[in-house]
Coordinates of C-alpha atoms and ligand atoms in Angstrom, one line a residue:
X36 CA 0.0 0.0 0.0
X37 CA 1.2 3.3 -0.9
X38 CA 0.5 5.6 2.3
X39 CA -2.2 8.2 1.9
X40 CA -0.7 11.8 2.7
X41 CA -4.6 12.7 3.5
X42 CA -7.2 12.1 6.1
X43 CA -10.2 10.0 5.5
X44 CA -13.0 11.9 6.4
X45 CA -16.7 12.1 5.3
X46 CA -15.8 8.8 2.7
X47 CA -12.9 10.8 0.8
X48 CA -9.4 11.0 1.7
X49 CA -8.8 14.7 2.2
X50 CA -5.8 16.9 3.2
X51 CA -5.4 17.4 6.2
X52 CA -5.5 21.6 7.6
X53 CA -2.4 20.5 10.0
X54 CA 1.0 20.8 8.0
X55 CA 2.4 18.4 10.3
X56 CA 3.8 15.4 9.5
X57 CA 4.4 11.8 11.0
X58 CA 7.6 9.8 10.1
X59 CA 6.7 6.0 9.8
X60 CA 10.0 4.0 11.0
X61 CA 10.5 0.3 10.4
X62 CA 11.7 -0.5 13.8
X63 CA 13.8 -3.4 12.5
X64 CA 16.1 -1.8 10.4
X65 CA 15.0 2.0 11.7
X66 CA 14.6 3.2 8.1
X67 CA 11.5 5.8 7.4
X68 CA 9.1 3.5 5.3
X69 CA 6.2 6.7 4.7
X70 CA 5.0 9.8 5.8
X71 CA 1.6 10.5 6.9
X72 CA -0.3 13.8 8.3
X73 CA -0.3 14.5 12.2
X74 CA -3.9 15.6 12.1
X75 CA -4.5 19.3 14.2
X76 CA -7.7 20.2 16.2
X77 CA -9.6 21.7 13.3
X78 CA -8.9 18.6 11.6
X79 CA -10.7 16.5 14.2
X80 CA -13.3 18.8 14.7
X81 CA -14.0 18.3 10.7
X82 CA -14.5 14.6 11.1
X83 CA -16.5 15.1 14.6
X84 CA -19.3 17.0 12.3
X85 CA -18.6 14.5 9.4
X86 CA -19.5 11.6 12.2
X87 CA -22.4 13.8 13.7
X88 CA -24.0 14.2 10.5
X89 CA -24.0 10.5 9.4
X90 CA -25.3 9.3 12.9
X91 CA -28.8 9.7 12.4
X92 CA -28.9 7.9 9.1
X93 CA -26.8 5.2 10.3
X94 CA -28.3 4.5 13.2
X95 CA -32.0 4.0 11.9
X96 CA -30.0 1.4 9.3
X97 CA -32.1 -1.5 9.9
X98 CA -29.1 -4.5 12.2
X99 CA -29.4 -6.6 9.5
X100 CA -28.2 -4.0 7.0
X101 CA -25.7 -2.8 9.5
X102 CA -24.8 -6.4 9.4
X103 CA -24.4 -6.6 5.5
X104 CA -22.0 -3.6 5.4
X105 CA -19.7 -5.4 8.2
X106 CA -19.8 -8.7 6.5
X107 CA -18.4 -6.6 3.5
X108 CA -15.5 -5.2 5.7
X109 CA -14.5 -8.5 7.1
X110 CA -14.3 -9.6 3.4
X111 CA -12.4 -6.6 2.3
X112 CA -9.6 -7.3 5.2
X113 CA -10.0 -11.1 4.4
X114 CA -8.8 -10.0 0.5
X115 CA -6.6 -7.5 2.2
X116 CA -4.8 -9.8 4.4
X117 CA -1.5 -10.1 2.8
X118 CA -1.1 -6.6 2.9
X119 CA -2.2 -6.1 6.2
X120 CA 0.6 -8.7 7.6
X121 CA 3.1 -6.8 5.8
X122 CA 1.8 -3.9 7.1
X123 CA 1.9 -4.4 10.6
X124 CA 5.7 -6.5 10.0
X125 CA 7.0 -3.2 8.4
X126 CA 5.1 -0.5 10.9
X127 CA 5.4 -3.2 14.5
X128 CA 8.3 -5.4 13.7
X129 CA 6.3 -8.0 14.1
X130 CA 7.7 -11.7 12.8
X131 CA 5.6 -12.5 9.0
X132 CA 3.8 -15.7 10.5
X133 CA 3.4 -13.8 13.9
X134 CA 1.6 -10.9 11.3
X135 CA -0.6 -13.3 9.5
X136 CA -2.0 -15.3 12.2
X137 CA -2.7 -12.9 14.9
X138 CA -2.4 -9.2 13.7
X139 CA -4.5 -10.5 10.1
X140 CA -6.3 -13.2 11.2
X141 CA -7.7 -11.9 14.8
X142 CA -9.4 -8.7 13.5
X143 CA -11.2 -10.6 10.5
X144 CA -12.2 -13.2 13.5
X145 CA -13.6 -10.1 15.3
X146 CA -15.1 -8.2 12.4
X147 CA -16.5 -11.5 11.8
X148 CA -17.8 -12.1 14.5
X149 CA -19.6 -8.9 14.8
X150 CA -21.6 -9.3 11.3
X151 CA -23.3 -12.4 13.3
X152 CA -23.9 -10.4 16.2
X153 CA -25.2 -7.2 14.5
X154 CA -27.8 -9.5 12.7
X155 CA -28.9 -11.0 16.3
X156 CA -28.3 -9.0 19.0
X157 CA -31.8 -7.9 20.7
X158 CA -32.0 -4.2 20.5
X159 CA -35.5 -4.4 21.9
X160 CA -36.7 -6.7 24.8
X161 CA -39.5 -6.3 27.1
X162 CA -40.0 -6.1 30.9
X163 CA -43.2 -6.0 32.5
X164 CA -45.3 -3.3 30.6
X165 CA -42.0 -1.5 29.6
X166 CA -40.4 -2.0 26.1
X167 CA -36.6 -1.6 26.4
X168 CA -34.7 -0.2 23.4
X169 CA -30.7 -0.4 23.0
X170 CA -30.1 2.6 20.7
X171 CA -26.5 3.7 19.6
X172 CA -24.9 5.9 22.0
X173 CA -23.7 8.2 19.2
X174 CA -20.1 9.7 18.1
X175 CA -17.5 7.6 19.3
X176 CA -14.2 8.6 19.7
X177 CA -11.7 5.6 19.4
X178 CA -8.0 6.1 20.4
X179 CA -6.1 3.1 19.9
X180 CA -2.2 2.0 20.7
X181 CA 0.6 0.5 18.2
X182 CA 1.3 -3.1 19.8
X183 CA -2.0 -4.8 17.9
X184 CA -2.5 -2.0 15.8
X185 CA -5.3 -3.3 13.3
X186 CA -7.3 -5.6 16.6
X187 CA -7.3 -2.4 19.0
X188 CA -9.1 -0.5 15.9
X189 CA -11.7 -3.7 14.9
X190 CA -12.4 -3.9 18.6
X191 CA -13.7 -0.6 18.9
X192 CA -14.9 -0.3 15.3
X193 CA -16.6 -3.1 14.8
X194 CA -19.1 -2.9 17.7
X195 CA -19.9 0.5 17.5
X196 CA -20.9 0.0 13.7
X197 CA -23.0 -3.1 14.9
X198 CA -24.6 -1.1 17.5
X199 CA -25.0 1.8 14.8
X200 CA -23.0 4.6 16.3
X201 CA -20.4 7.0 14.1
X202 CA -16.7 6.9 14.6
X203 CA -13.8 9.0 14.7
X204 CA -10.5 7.2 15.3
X205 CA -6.9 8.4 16.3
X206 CA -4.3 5.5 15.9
X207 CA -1.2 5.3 17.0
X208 CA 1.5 7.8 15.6
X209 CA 3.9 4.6 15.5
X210 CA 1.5 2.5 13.3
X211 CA -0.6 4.8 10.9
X212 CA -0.1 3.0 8.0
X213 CA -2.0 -0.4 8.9
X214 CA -5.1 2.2 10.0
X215 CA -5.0 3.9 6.6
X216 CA -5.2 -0.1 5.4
X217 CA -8.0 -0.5 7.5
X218 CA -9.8 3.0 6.2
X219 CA -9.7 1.4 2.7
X220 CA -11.3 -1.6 3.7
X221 CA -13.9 0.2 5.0
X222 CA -14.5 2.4 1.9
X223 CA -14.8 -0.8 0.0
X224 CA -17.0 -2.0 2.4
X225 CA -19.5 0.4 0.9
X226 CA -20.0 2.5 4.2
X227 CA -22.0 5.5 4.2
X228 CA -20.2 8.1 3.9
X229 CA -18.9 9.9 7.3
X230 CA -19.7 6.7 9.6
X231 CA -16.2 5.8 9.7
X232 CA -13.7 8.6 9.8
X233 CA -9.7 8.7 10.2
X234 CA -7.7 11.4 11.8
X235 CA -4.2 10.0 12.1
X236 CA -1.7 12.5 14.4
X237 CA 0.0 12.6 18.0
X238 CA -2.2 11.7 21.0
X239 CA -1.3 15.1 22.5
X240 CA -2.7 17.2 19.8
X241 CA -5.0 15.1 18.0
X242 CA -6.2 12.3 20.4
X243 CA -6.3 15.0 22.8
X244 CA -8.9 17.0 21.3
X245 CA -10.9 13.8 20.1
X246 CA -11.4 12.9 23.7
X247 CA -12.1 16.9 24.8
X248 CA -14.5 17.6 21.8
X249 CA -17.6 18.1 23.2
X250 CA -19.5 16.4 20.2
X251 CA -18.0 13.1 20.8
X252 CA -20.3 11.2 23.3
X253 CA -18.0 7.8 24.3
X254 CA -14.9 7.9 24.2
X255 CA -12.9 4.7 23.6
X256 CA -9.4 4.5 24.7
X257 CA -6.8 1.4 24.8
X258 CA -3.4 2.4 25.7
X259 CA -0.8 3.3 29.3
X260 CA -2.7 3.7 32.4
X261 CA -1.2 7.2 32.2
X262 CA -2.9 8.2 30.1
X263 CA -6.2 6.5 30.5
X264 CA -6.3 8.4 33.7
X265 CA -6.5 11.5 32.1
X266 CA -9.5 10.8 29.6
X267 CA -10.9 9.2 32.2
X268 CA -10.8 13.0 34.1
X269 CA -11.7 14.8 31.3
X270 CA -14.5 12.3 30.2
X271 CA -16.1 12.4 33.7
X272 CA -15.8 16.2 33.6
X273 CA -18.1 16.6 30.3
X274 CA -20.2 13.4 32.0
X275 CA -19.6 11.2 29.2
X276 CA -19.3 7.9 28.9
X277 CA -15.6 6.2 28.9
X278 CA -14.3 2.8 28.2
X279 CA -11.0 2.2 28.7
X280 CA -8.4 -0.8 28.4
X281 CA -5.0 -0.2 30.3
X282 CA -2.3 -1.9 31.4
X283 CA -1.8 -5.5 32.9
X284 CA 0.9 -7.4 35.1
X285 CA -1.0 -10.5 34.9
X286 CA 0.0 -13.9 37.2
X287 CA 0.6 -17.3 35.8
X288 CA -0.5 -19.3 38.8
X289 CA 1.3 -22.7 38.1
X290 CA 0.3 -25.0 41.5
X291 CA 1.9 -27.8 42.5
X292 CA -0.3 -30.6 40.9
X293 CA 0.1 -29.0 37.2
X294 CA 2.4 -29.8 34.7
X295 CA 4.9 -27.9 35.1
X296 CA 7.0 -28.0 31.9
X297 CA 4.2 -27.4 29.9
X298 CA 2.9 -24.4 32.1
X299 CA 6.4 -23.1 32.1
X300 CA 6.7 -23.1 28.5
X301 CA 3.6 -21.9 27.6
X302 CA 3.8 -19.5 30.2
X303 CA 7.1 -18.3 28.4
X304 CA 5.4 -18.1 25.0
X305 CA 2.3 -16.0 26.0
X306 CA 5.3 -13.3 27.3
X307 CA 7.7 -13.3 24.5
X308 CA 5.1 -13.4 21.6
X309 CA 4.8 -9.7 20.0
X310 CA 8.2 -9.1 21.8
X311 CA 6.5 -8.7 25.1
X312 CA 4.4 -5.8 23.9
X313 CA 1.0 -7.4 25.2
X314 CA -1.2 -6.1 28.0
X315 CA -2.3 -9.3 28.9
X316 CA 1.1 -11.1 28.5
X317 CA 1.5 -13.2 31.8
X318 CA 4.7 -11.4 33.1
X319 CA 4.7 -13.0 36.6
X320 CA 5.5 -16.7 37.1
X321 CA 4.3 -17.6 40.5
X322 CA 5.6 -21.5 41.9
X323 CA 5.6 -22.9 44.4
X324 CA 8.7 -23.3 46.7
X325 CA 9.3 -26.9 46.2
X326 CA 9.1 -26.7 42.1
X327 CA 11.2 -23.9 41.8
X328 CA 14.3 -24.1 41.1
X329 CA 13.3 -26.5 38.2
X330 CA 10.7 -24.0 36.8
X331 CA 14.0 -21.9 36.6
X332 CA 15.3 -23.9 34.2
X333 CA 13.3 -24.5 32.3
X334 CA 11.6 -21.4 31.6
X335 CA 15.7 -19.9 31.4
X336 CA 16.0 -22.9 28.6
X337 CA 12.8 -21.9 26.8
X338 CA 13.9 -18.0 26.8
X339 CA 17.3 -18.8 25.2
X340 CA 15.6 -20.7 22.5
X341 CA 13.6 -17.9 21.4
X342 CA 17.1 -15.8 20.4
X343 CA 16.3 -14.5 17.1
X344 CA 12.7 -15.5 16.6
X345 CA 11.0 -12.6 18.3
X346 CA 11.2 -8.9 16.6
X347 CA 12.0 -5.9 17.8
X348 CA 9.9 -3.6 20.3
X349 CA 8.4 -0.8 18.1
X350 CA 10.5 2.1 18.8
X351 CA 13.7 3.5 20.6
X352 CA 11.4 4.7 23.5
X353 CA 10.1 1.4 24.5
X354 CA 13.6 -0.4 24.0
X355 CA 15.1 2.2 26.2
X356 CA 12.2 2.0 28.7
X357 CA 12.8 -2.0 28.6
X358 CA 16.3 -1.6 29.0
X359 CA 15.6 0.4 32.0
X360 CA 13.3 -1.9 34.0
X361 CA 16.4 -4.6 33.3
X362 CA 19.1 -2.8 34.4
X363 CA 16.8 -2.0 37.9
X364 CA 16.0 -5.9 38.4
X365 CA 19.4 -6.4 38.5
X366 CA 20.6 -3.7 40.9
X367 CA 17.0 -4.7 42.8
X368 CA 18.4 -8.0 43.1
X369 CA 16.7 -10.5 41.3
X370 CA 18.8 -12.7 39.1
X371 CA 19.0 -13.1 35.3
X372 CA 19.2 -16.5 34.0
X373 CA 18.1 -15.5 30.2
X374 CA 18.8 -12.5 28.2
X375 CA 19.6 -9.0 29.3
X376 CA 20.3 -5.0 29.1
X377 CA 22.8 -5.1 26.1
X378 CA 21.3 -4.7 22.9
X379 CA 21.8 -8.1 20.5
X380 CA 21.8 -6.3 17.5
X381 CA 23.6 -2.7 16.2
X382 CA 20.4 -2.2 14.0
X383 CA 17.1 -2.2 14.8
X384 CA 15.3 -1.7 18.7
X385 CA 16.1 -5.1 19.7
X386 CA 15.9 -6.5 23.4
X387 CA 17.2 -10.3 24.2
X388 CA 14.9 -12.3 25.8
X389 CA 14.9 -12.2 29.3
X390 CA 14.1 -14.3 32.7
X391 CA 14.6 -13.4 36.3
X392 CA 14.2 -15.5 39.0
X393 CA 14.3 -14.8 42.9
X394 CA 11.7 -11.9 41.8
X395 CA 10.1 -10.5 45.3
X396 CA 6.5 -8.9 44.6
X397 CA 7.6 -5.5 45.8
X398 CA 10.4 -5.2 43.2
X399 CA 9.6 -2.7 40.3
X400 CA 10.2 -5.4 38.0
X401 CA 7.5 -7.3 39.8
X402 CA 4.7 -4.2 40.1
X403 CA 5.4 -2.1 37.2
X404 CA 4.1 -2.8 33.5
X405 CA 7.8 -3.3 31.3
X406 CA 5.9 -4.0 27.7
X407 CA 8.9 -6.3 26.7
X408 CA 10.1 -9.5 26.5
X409 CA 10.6 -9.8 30.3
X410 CA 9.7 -12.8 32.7
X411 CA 9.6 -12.1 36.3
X412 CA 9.1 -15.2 38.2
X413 CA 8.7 -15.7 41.8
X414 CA 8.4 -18.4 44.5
X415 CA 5.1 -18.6 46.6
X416 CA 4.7 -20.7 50.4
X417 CA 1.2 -22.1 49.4
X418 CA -1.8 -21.6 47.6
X419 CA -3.0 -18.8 50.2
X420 CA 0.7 -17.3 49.3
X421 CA 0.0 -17.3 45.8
X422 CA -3.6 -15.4 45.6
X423 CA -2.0 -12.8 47.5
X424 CA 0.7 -12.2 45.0
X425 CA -1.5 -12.8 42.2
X426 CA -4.1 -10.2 43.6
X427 CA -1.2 -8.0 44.8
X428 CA -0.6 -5.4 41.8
X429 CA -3.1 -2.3 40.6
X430 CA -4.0 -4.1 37.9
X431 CA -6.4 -6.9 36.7
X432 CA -5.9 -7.7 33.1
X433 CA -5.7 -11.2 32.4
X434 CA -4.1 -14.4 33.6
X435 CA -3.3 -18.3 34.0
X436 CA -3.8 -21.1 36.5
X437 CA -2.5 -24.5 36.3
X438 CA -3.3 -27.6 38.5
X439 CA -4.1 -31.4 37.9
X440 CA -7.5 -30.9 37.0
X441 CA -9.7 -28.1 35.3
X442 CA -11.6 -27.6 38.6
X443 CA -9.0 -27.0 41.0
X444 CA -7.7 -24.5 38.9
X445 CA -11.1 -22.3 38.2
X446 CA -11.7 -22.6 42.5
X447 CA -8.6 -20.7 42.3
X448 CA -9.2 -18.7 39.2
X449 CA -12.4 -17.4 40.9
X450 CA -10.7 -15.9 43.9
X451 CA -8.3 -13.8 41.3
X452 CA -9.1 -10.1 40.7
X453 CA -8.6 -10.0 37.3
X454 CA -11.0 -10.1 33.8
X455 CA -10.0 -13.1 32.2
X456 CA -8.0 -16.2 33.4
X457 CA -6.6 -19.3 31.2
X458 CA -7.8 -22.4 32.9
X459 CA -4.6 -24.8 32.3
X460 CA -4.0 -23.1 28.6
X461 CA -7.5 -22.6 27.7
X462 CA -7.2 -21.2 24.2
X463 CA -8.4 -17.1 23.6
X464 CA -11.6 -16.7 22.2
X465 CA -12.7 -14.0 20.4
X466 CA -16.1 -13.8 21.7
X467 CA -15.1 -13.9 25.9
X468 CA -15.4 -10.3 27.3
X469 CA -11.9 -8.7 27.5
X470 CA -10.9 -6.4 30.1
X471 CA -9.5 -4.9 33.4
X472 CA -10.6 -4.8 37.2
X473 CA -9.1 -2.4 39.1
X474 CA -7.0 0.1 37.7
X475 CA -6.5 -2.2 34.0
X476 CA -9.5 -0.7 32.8
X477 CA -13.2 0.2 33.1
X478 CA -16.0 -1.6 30.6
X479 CA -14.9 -4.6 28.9
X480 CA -14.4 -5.1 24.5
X481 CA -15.9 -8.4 22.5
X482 CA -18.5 -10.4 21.8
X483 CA -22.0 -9.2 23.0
X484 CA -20.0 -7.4 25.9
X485 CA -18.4 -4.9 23.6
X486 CA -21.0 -4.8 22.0
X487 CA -23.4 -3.4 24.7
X488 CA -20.6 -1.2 25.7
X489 CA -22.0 1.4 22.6
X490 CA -25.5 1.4 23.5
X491 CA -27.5 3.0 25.6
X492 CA -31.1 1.9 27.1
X493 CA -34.5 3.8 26.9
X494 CA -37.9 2.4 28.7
X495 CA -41.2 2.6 26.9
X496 CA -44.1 1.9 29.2
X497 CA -47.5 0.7 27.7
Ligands
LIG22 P1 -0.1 5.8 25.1 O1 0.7 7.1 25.1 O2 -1.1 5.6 26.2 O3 -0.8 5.7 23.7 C1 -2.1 5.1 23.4 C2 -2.9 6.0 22.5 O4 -3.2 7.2 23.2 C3 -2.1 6.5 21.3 O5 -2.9 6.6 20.2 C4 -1.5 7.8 21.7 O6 -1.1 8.6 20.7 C5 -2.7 8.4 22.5 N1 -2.4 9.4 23.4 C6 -1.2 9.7 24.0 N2 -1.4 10.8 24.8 C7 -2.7 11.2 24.7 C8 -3.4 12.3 25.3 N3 -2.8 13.2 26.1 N4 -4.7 12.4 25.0 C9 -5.3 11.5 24.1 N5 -4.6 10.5 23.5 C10 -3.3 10.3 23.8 O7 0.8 4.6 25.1 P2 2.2 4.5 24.4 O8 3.0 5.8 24.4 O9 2.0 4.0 23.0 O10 2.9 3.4 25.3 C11 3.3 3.7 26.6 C12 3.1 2.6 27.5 O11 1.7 2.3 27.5 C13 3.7 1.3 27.1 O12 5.0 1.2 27.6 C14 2.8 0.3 27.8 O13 3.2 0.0 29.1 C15 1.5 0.9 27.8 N6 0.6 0.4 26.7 C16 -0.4 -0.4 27.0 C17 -1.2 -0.9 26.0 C18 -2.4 -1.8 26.3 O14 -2.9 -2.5 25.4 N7 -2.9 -1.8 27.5 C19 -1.0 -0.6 24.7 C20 0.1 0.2 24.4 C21 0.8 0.7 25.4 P3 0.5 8.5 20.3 O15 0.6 7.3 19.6 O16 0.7 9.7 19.4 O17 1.3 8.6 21.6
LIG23 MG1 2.5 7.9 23.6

């Protein structure tokens, strides 16, 4: 795809009023790969009024029809998936196969899954003498982050089309190009025109005035915690609706009955796929005393097989923050038994896979999201041991439990404060509600879930 130096806005790709320009940097070899505008506030007011104005059409668009136009967009990133993988390889950094299966083939799962869903959700249901209507909440703002650039944007996308609202989205300034992608699919999609808008730009400027404009009535954000604070502020200030998906440190509860190679390898994997740069990724091993030092091993083993198979982190920033939280395990304390601060490449922002063992929960390393290939793993007394390290972070993304049986493990997956746990490597499914408790997030995305997240109710009583 040859990078659009325009905005798409009211179904047209049009220039943006901002001069400003992002730089598009293949984090692998750290060459520019295209330019695209950094979208000003006039320019998201434009597409706020482009959204506005197609709301009322689209959202008296019969759910069947609505589902129609999103079967076409899953079919348009289905005959687009090629070029999405490269995409999101050249953009992320992202392995090919790594780009096919998951940054391709998860968003056409989701869109997908949201054509069904448009065409049966009930919109109406009744209560007593009351008939209940779900009707579209209206303009949606959608902010979205680099590390699963075209999901984050389906996610929100998807549903709110489903549910009939209007969009306006801000991607990531590190991954523009795979949202431009997305824009065309969309156009061929045969959208009405001004449903779907792209402002692409920094989140100071542009995602800043997305979330502040005071036509936008949800605002959908997936990124830092940071960050999601502040929306959140600003959100509850104009008393509108907010949905946001933060950060994670997420446990990998691996008891003593479970087995334990398998749960230390898979545990492993789920960390060092996308180079780390997952909010769910299970970061924190917790074992038990007696199967420690063997857990060790082999999850030290598994790391160093990984080498050269996982890409880089997307840009110099989040190497350098990476390389940070390494260097202050070590002088924490805890000990490396895979990988490390020093870079194992001269080009590109690579980080070597890395384990530390003898992790304590109140180490940073332990408490603090890294977004990199990093393990932590530490050693628990008994089970009552290990719920209180699991539970003991602000956040509640995801995680795993592992025992002899599946019901042992969800007794103990119940007691977890967290959205979504992995009963002894229970497979993801598109369709489960995702999201945080505590501070990892407020609402929760996919399946019917996100889909109620863009509706709001209204009682008529007969
Ligand atoms: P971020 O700054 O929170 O970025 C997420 C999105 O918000 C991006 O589109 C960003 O634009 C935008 N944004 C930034 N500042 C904004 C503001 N003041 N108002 C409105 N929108 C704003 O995250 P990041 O810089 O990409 O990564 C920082 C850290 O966040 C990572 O190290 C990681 O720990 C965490 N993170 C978590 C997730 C997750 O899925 N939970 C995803 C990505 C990152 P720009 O792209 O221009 O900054
Ligand atoms: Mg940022």
């Amino acid at each position: 795809m040859k990078p659009h130096d325009a905005l798409y806005i009211d179904g047209a790709w049009r220039p943006a009023a901002s001069r400003d320009v992002i730089e598009v940097v293949n984090p692998a070899d750290e060459q520019v790969i295209g330019r695209v505008p950094a979208g000003g506030v006039l320019d998201v007011d434009t597409a706020v009024r482009a959204a506005r104005a197609a709301l009322p059409g689209w959202a008296a668009t019969p759910p069947a029809e609505r589902a129609g136009r999103l079967a076409a967009l899953r079919d348009a990133l289905v005959a687009r998936a090629d070029e999405i993988a490269e995409t999101v390889t050249a953009e992320l950094g992202s392995p090919p196969k790594l780009s096919q299966a998951v940054h391709a083939g998860l968003p056409i799962a989701v869109a997908g899954s949201y054509a069904e869903l448009a065409a049966t959700h009930p919109f109406e249901e009744r209560a007593g003498n009351s008939t209940i209507l779900h009707e579209p909440i209206g303009v949606v703002g959608a902010i979205t982050p680099w590390n699963y650039p075209l999901h984050q944007i389906v996610a929100k996308v998807a549903p709110a089309l489903a549910a009939g609202c209007a969009i306006v989205l801000k991607p990531a300034e590190d991954t523009p190009l795979t949202a431009q992608l997305f824009a065309e699919a969309v156009h061929e999609a045969g959208l009405p025109a001004g449903v779907f808008n792209l402002v692409t730009g920094l989140g100071p400027v542009a995602g800043q005035a997305l979330a502040e404009h005071p036509d936008v009535d949800l605002v959908s954000f997936t990124g830092s915690t940071a960050v999601g604070r502040r929306i959140g502020a600003v959100a509850g200030g104009a008393v509108k609706k907010v949905a946001l998906e933060l950060g994670g440190k997420s446990a990998n509860v691996i008891l003593p009955g479970a087995d334990l190679a398998r749960a230390v390898n898979v545990g492993v994997a789920h960390v060092m796929s996308n180079s780390g740069q997952t909010c769910s990724a299970w970061t924190r091993m917790l074992v038990h005393r007696d199967q420690y030092d063997e857990a060790v091993e082999l999850a030290g083993a598994a790391a160093a097989k990984y080498g050269d198979r996982i890409g880089p982190l997307v840009s110099a920033r989040q190497r350098d923050q990476v390389r940070g939280y390494i260097e202050q395990g070590v002088a924490e304390g805890a000990r490396l038994v895979a990988g490390g601060p020093e870079a194992p490449r001269e080009t590109g922002y690579f980080v070597a896979p890395t384990v530390f063992a003898d992790v304590t929960p109140e180490m940073t390393i332990a408490r603090e999201e890294i977004f990199g290939p990093v393990l932590t793993i530490l050693r628990y007394e008994d089970e009552e041991d290990a719920l209180r390290i699991a539970n003991g972070t602000v956040y509640g993304l995801a995680g795993a439990v592992w025992a002899a049986d599946d019901a042992e493990a969800a007794a103990f997956a119940r007691r977890m404060d967290t959205g979504q746990v992995d009963i002894n490597g229970g497979r993801f499914n598109p369709l489960a509600p995702f999201g945080g408790y505590k501070q990892s997030g407020v609402g929760r995305e996919l399946g019917t879930h996100g889909l109620a997240e863009y509706l709001q109710t209204k009682s008529l009583q007969f």
